Short mmCIF file of C-alpha atoms in Angstrom, two decimals:
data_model
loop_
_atom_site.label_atom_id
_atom_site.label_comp_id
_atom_site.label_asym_id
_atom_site.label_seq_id
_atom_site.Cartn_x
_atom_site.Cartn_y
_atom_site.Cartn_z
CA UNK V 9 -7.70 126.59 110.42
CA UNK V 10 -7.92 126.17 106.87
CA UNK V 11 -7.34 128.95 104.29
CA UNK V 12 -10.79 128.91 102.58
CA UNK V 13 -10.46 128.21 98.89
CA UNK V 14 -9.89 130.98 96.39
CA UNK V 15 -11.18 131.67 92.79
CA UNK V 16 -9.19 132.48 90.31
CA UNK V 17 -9.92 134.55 86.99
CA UNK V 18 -9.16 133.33 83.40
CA UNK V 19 -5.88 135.35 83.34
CA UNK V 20 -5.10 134.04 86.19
CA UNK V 21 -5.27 130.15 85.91
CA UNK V 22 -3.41 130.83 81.86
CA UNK V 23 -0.60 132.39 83.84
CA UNK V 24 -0.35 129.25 86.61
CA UNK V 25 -1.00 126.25 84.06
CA UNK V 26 0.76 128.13 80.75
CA UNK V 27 -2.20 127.04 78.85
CA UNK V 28 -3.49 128.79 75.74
CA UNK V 29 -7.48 130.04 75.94
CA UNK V 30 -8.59 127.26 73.54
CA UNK V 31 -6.49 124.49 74.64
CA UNK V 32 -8.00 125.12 78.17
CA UNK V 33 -11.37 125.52 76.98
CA UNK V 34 -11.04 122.05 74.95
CA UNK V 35 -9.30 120.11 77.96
CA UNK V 36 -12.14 121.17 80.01
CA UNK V 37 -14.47 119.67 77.72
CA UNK V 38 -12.25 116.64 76.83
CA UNK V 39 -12.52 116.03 81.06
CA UNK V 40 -9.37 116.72 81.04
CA UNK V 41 -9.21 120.17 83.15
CA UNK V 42 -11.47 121.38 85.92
CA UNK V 43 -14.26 122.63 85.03
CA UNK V 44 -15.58 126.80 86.18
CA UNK V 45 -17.80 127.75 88.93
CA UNK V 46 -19.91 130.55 88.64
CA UNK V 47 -19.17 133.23 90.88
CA UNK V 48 -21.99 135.83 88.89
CA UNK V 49 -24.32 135.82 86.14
CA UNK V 50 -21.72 136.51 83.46
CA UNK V 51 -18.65 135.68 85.18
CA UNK V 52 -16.93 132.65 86.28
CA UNK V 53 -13.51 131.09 87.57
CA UNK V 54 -11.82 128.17 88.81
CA UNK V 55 -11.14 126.83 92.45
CA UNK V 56 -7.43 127.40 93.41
CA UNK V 57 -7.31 123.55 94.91
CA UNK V 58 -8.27 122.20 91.90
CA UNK V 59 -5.91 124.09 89.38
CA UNK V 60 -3.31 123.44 92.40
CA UNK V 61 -4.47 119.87 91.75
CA UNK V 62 -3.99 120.00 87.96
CA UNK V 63 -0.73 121.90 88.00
CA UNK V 64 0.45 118.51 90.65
CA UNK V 65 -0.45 115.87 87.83
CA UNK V 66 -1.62 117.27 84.47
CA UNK V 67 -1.47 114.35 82.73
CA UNK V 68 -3.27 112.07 85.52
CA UNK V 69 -5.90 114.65 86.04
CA UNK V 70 -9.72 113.92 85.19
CA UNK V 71 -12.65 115.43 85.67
CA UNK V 72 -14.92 113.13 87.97
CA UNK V 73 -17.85 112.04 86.48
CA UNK V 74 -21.56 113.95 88.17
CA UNK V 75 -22.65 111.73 90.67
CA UNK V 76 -26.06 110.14 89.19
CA UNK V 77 -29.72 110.85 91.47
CA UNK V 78 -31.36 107.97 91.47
#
């Protein structure tokens, strides 16, 4: 069985990807990092697969585009 997925804290994910606050912050909105999930109503974090993901491929990572409703 599967570990289920953990979320990690700011601190956290800086530590694991050596990332500065605002380059993280503009990679996620260049598409370029995963983006947070919210775990409360003032706090979020980021799923441990996909900074694991990141960390495997930095520069071939991209954000996948929202699937459209139609």
């Amino acid at each position: 069985m599967a570990e289920p997925d953990r979320i990690l804290r700011i601190r956290t994910v800086l530590a694991r990807t050596g990332l500065s606050r605002s380059t993280l912050y503009r990679k996620i909105n260049e598409g370029s990092f995963p983006k947070q999930v919210a775990i409360s109503v003032h706090g979020a974090g980021w799923r441990e697969s996909a900074i694991n993901s990141w960390i495997a491929d930095p520069a071939g990572y991209h954000q996948a585009a929202p699937k459209a409703h139609t």
